[in-house]
Coordinates of C-alpha atoms in Angstrom, one line a residue:
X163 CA 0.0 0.0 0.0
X164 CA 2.8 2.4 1.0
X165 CA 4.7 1.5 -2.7
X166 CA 0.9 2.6 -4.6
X167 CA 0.7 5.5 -2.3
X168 CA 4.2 6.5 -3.1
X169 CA 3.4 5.8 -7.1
X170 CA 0.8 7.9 -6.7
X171 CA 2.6 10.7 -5.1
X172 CA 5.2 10.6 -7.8
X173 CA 2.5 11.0 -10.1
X174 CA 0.9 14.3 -8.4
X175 CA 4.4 15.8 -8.5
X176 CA 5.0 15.3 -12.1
X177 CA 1.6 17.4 -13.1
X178 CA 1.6 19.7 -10.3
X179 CA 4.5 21.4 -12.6
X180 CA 2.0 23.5 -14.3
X181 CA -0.8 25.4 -13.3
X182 CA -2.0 25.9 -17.0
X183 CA -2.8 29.4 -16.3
X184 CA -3.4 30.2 -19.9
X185 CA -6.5 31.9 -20.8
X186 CA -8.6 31.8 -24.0
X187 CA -8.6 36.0 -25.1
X188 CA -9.8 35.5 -29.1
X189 CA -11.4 32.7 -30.6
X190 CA -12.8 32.4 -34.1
X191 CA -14.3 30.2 -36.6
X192 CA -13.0 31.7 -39.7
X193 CA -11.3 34.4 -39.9
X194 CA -12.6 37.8 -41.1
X195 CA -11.6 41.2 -42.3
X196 CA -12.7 44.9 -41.9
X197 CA -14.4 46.0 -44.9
X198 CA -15.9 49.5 -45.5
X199 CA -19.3 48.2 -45.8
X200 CA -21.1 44.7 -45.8
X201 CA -21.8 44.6 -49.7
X202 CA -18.2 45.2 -50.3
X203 CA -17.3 42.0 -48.1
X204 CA -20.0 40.0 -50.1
X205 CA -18.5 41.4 -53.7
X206 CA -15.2 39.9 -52.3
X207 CA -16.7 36.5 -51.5
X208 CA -18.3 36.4 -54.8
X209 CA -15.2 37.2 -56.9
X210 CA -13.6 34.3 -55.2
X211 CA -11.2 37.8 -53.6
X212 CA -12.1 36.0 -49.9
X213 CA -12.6 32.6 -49.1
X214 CA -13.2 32.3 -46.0
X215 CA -12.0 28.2 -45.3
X216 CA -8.6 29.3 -47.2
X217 CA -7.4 32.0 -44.2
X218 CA -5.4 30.8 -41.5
X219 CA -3.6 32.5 -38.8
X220 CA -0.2 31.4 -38.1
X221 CA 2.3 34.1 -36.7
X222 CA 1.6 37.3 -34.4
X223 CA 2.8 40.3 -32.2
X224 CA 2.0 42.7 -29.8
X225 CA 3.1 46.6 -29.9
X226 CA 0.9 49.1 -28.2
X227 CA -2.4 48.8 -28.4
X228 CA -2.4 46.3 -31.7
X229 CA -2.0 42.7 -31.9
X230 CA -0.8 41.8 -35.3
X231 CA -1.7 38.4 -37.6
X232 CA 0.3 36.7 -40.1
X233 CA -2.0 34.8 -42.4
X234 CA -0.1 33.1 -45.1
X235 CA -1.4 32.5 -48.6
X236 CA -1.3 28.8 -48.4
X237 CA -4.3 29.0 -51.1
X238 CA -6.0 31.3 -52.9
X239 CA -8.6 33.7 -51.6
X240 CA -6.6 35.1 -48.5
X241 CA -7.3 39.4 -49.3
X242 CA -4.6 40.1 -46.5
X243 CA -1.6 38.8 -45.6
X244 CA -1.0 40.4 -42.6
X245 CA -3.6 42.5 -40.4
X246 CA -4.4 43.4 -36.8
X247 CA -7.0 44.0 -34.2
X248 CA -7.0 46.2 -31.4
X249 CA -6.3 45.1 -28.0
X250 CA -8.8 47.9 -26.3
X251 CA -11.5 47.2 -28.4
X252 CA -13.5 44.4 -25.9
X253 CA -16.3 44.6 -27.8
X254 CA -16.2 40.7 -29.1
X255 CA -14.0 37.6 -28.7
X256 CA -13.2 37.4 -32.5
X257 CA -13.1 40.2 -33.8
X258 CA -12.7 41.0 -37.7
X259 CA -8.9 42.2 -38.7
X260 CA -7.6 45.2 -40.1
X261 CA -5.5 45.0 -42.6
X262 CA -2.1 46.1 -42.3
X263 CA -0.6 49.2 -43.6
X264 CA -3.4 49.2 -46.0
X265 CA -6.0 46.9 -48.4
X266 CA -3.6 48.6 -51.1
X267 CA -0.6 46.8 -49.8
X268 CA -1.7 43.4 -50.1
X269 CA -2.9 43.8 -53.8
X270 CA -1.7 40.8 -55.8
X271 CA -2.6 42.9 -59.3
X272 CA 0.2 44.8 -58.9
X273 CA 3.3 44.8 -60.4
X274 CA 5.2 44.5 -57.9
X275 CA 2.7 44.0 -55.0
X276 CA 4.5 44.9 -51.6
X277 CA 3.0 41.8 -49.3
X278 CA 2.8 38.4 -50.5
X279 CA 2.6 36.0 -47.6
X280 CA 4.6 36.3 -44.7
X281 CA 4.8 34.0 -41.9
X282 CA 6.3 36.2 -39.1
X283 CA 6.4 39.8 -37.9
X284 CA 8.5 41.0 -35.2
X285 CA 7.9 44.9 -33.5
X286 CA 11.5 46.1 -31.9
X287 CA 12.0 48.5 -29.0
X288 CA 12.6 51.1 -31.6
X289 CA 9.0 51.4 -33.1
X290 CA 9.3 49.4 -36.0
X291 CA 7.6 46.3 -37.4
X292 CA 9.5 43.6 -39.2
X293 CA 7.9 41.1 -41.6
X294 CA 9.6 38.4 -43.4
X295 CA 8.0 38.4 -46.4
X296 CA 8.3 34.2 -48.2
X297 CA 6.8 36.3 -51.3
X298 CA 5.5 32.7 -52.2
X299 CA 1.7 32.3 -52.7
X300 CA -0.3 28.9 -53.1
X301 CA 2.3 26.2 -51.7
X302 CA -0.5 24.1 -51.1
X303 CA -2.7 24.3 -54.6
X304 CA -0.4 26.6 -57.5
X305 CA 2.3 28.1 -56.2
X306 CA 3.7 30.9 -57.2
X307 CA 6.6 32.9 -56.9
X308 CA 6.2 36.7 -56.9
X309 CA 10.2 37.3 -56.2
X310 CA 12.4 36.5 -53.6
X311 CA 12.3 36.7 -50.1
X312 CA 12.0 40.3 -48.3
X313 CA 12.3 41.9 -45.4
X314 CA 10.2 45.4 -44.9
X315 CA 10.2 47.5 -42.0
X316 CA 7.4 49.5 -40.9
X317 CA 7.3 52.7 -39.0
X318 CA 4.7 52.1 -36.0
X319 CA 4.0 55.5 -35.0
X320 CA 2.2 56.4 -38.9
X321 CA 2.6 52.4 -40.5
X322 CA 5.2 54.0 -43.3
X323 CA 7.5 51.5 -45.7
X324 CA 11.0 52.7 -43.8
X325 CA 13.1 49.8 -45.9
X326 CA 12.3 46.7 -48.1
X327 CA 15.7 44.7 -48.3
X328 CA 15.3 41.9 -51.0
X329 CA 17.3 38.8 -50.6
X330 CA 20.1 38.5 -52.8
X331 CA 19.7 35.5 -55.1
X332 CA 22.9 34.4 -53.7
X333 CA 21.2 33.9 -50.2
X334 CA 18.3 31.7 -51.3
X335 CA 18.7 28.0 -52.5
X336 CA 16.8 25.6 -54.1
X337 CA 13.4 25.0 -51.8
X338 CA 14.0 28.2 -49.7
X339 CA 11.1 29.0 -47.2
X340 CA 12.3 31.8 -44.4
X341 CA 10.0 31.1 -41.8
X342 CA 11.1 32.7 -38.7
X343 CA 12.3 36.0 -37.5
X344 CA 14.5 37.1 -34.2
X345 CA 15.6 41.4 -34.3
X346 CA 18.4 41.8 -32.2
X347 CA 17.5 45.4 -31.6
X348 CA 19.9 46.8 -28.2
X349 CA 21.0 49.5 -30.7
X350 CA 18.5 51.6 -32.4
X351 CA 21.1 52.3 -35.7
X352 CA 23.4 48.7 -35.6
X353 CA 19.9 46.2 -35.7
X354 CA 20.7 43.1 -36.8
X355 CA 17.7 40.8 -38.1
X356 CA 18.1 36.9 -38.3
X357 CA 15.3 35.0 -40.6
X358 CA 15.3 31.1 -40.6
X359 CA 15.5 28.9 -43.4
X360 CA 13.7 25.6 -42.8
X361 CA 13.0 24.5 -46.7
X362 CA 17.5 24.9 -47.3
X363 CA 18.6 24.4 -43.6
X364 CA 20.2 28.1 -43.1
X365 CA 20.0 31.5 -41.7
X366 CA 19.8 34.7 -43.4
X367 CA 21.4 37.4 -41.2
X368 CA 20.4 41.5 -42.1
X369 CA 22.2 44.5 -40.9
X370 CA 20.2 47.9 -40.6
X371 CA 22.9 49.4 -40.7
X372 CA 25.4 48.2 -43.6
X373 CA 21.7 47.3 -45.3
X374 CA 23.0 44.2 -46.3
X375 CA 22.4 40.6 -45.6
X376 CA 24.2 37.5 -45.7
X377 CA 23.8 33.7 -45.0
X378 CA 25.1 31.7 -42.5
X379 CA 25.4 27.8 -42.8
X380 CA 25.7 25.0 -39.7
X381 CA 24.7 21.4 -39.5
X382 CA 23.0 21.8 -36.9
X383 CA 20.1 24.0 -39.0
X384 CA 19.3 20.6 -40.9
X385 CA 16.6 18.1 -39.8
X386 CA 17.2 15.2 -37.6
X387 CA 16.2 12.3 -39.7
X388 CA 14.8 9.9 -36.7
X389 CA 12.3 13.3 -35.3
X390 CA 10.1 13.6 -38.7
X391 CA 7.2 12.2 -37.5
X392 CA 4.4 13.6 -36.3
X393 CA 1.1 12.6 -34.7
X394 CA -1.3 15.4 -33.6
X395 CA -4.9 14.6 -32.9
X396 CA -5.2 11.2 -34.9
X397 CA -3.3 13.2 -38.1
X398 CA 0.2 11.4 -38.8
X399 CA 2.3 12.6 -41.4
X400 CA 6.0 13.6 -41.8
X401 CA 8.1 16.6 -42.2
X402 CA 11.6 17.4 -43.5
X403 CA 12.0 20.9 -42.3
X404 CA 15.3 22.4 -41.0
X405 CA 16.1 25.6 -39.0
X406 CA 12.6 27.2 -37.6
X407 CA 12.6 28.1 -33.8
X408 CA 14.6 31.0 -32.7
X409 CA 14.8 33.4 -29.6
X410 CA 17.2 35.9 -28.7
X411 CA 18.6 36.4 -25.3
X412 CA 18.8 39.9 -23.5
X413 CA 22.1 41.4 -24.4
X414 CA 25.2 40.0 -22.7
X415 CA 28.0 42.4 -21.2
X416 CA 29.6 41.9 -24.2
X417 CA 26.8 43.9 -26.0
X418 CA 25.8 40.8 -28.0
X419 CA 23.3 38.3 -27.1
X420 CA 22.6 34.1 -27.3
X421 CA 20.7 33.0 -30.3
X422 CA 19.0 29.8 -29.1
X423 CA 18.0 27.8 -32.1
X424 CA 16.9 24.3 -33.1
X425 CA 14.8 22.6 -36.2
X426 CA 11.4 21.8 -36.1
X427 CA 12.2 18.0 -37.1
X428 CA 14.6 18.0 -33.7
X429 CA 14.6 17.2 -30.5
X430 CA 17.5 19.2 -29.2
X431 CA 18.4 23.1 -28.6
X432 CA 21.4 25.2 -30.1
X433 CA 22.8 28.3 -29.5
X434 CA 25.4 30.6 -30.9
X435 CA 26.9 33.8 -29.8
X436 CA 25.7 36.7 -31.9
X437 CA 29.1 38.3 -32.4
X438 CA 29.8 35.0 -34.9
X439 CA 26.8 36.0 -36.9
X440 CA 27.2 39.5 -36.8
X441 CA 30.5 39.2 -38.2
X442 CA 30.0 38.5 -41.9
X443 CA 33.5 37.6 -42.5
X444 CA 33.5 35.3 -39.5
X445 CA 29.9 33.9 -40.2
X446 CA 30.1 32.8 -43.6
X447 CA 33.5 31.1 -43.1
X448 CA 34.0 27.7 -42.2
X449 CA 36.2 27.9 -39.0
X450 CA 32.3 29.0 -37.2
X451 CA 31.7 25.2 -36.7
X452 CA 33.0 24.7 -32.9
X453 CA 31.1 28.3 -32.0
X454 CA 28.0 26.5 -32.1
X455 CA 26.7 24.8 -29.0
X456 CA 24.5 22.0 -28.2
X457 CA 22.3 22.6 -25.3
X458 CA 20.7 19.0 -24.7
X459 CA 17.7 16.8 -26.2
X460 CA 14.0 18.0 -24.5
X461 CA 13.3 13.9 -25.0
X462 CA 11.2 11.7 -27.0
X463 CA 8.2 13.5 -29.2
X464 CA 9.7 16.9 -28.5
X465 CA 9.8 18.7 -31.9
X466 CA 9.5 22.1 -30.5
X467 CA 8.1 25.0 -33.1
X468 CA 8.2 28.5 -32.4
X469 CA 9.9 29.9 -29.2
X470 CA 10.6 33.5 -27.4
X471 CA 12.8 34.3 -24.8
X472 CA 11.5 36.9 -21.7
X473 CA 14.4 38.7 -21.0
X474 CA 13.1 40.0 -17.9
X475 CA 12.8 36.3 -16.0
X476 CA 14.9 35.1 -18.6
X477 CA 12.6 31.9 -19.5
X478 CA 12.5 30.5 -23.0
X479 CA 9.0 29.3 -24.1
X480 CA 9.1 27.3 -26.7
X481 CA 5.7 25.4 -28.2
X482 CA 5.2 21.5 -28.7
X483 CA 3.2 20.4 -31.4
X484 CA 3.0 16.8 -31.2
X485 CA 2.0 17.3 -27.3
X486 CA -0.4 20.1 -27.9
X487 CA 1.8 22.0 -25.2
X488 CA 3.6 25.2 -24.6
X489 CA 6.7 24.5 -21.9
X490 CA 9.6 26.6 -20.6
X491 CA 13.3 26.5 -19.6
X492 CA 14.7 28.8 -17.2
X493 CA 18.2 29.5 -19.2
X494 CA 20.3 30.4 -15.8
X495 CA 20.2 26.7 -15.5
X496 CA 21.4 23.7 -17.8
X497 CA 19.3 22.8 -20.0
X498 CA 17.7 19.2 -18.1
X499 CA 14.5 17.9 -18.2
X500 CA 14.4 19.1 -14.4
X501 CA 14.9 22.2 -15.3
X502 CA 12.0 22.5 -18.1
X503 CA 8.2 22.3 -17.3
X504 CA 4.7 22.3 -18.6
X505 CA 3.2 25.7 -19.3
X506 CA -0.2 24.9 -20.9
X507 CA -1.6 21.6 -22.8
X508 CA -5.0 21.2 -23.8
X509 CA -6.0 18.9 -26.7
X510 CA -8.8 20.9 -27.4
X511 CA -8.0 24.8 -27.1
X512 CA -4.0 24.5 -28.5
X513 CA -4.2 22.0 -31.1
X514 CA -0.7 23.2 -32.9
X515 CA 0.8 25.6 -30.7
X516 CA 2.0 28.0 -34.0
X517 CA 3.6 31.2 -32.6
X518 CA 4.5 32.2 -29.2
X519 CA 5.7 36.1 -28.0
X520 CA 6.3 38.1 -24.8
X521 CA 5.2 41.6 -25.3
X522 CA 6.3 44.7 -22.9
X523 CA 3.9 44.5 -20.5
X524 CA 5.1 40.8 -19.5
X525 CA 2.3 39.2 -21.3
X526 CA 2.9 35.6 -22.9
X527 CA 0.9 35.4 -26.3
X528 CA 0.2 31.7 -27.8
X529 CA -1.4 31.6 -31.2
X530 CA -3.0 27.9 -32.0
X531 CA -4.3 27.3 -35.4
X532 CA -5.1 23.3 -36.0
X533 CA -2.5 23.6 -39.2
X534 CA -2.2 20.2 -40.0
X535 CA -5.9 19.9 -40.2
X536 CA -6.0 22.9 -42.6
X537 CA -2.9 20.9 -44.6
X538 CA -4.7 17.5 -44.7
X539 CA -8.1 17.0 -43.9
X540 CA -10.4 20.2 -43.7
X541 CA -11.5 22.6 -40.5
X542 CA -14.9 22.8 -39.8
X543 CA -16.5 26.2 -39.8
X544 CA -19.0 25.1 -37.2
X545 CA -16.8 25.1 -34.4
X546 CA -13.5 27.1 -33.1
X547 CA -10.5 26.5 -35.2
X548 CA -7.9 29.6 -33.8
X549 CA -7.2 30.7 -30.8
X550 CA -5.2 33.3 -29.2
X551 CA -4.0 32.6 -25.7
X552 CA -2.6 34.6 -22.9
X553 CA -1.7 35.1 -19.3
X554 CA 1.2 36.9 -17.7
X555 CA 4.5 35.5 -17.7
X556 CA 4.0 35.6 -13.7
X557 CA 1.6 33.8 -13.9
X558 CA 2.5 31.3 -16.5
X559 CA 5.5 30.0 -15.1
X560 CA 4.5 30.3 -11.5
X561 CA 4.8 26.5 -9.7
X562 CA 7.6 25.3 -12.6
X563 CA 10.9 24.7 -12.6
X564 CA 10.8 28.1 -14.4
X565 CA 9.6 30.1 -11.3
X566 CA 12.7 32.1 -9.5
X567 CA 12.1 31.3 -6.3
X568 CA 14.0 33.6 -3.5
X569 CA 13.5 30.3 -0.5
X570 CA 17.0 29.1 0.2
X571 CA 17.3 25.2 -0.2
X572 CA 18.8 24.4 3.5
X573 CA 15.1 26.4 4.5
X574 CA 13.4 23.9 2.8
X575 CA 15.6 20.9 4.5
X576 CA 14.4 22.2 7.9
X577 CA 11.1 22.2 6.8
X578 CA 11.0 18.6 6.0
X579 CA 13.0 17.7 9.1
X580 CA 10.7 19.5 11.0
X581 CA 7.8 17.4 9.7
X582 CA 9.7 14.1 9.6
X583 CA 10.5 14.4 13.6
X584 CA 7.0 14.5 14.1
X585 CA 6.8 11.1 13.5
X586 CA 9.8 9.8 15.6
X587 CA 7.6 8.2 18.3
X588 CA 5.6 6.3 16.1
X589 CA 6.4 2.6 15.9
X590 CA 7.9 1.5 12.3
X591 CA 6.6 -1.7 12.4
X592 CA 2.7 -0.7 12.7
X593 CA 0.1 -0.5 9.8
X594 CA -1.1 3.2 11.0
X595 CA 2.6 4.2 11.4
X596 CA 2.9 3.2 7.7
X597 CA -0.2 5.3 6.9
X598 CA 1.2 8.0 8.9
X599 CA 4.4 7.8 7.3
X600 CA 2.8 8.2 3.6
X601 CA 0.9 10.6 4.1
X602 CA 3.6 12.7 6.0
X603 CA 5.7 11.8 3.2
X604 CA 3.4 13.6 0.8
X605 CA 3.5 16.6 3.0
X606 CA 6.7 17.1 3.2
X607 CA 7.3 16.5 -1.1
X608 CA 4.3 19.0 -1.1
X609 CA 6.5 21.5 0.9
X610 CA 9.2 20.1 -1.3
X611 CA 7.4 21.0 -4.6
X612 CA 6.3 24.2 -3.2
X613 CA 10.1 25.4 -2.3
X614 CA 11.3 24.1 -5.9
X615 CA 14.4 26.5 -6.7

């Protein structure tokens, strides 16, 4: 009885590591857009402009008072690319989106039309918005290719073009598909940008400065071939991609910061000094290889997506598709399975975990869009497909390995001393000593969990 108790006990501890705290703050069925009147919405349906089933969130990003929404052109019928609601507006749970700068912007009948489909955005300290433009429509009916890859920068406080760097041709290979975007941004005028490449394992780096870009290879961007598989909700299929998740650290006294990295077919995290990158000579020679460090494997199943670093608590949160889950590591320790823990998992409310971002008000952002159910079988428009969640990093991470506690651990020893000596006149060789025992054992791991440094 005491082993079962024990078992048990064991298995309180494991899922007492996350409060799931996260709270549903937009919800939608399809998405929808801001039009100026109801019969121009309906003119857009009917010219096949909108389609509804074809729009899919996948990245986002807070600044001010405006949380901003990739939606990729994975098909046709998708009118804007990237649009935004407003964060005071309480008025309704899913709201319609704006479209960013303007409808004008994401016109496909231009020549040269200035949004195609980007996948991420990313709003520095300085007041600017970055989006990393694939400039690849239709990957999953026609594709086409309106260019190369771009990055634009926006201008937050009036939503002006400030610079549209196109990718060399040099810088993009066979495949290509930048799909992820970290801004290195402790210095306003010497911004460096870092866009992934998970089609051709490799990352793009940008300086504002120079306004010029080059690309960086490693092995470790490629794909581990034994973590392609993926099971999410009874959908199995499997992937190839390379370099996806990335997160920068808050700047070092060195003035650079830690790029933590890894693949979304991977198990295991990187990271790299920015002063390699930065340093195009360096960075695209071949002596960079040892630079690189592996952090450790998360374990079995553990593809990890998208992932953002709070440079405040200095947690990395980091999302987990084939577990439905959002989980953390506390990068002041080594990277352990002790020292990473459960933020959120729900099978129902964060099927594919897609983007994940802190904002400057401490508040963690999860956007979860059912994407391989939009790829291979169809979402129904009856029920909630997207979600955005939220809750602040306080409370995310509180009762993790990720919390900072300030309890010293030989406090917590006298604690359990305390409660152990209790005990010390009850006879060991009793059934109600053994009971006693247990359940004074699960007090003190209680204590134990709740002191957790």
């Amino acid at each position: 009885m005491l082993r079962f108790r024990l078992g048990l006990l064991l298995l309180w501890a494991v899922s007492a590591l996350a409060n799931d705290n996260l709270r549903v703050a937009y919800e939608w069925r399809e998405m929808d857009f801001k039009y100026a009147n109801p019969d121009q919405r309906w003119s857009a349906i009917e010219r096949g402009e909108f389609k509804p089933a074809n729009v899919i969130p996948f990245g986002l990003e807070v600044a001010g008072h405006r949380l901003f929404v990739t939606l990729p052109r994975w098909r046709d019928g998708v009118p804007a690319s990237l649009a935004y609601l407003d964060l005071n507006d309480t008025s309704s749970k899913g709201p319609a989106l704006k479209p960013f700068p303007s409808w004008q912007a994401h016109n496909l009948q231009e020549a040269e039309p200035e949004l195609v489909s980007p996948f991420r955005v990313r709003a520095d300290r300085c007041g600017r918005l970055w989006v990393l433009d694939s400039r690849i429509s239709g990957v999953l009916e026609q594709t086409k290719i309106y260019g190369a890859a771009q990055l634009l920068v926006y201008d937050l406080h009036n939503d002006d073009l400030l610079r549209r760097h196109v990718l060399p041709a040099g810088q993009l290979k066979q495949g290509s598909l930048l799909a992820n975007l970290a801004v290195e941004d402790s210095d306003c005028e010497n911004t460096f940008a870092y866009a992934a490449d998970l089609g051709s394992p490799g990352l793009v780096v940008y300086s504002w400065k120079d306004e010029e870009s080059w690309r960086v290879q490693h092995h470790f961007f490629h794909p581990d071939p034994m973590a392609g598989n993926f099971s999410i909700n009874g959908i199995e299929f499997q992937w190839d991609d390379g370099l996806y998740g990335l997160a920068l650290s808050k700047p070092l006294e060195t003035g650079y910061a830690t790029l933590y990295f890894h693949p979304l077919c991977s198990t295991t995290e990187f990271s790299v000094d920015t002063s390699i990158l930065r340093n195009k000579t360096l960075a695209t020679s071949p002596m960079i290889y040892r630079e690189f460090k592996v952090l450790g494997s998360r374990g079995p199943n553990t593809q990890a997506g998208a992932e953002f670093l709070d440079p405040d608590t200095g947690v990395l949160f980091y999302a987990l598709p084939n577990l439905n889950e959002v989980a953390c590591w506390r990068t002041a320790t080594d990277f352990s399975h002790s020292s990473q823990s459960r933020i959120h998992m729900n099978n129902d409310t964060l099927v594919f975990p897609s983007d994940i971002k802190v904002d400057d008000q401490k508040r963690l952002w999860v956007l979860s869009n059912q994407l391989p159910v939009f790829i291979y079988d169809e979402l129904y428009a009856g029920s909630i497909n997207f979600r955005i969640l939220t809750a602040s990093v306080k409370e995310a991470i509180e009762n993790t390995a990720c919390e900072i506690r300030t309890s010293p651990l030989p406090d917590v020893i006298n604690k359990l001393g305390d409660i152990l000596n209790t005990n010390i006149k009850l006879k060991s060789n009793s059934a109600s000593s053994l009971r006693n025992l247990s359940s004074l054992m699960l007090i003190a791991l209680c204590l134990l969990m709740s002191f957790r440094i």
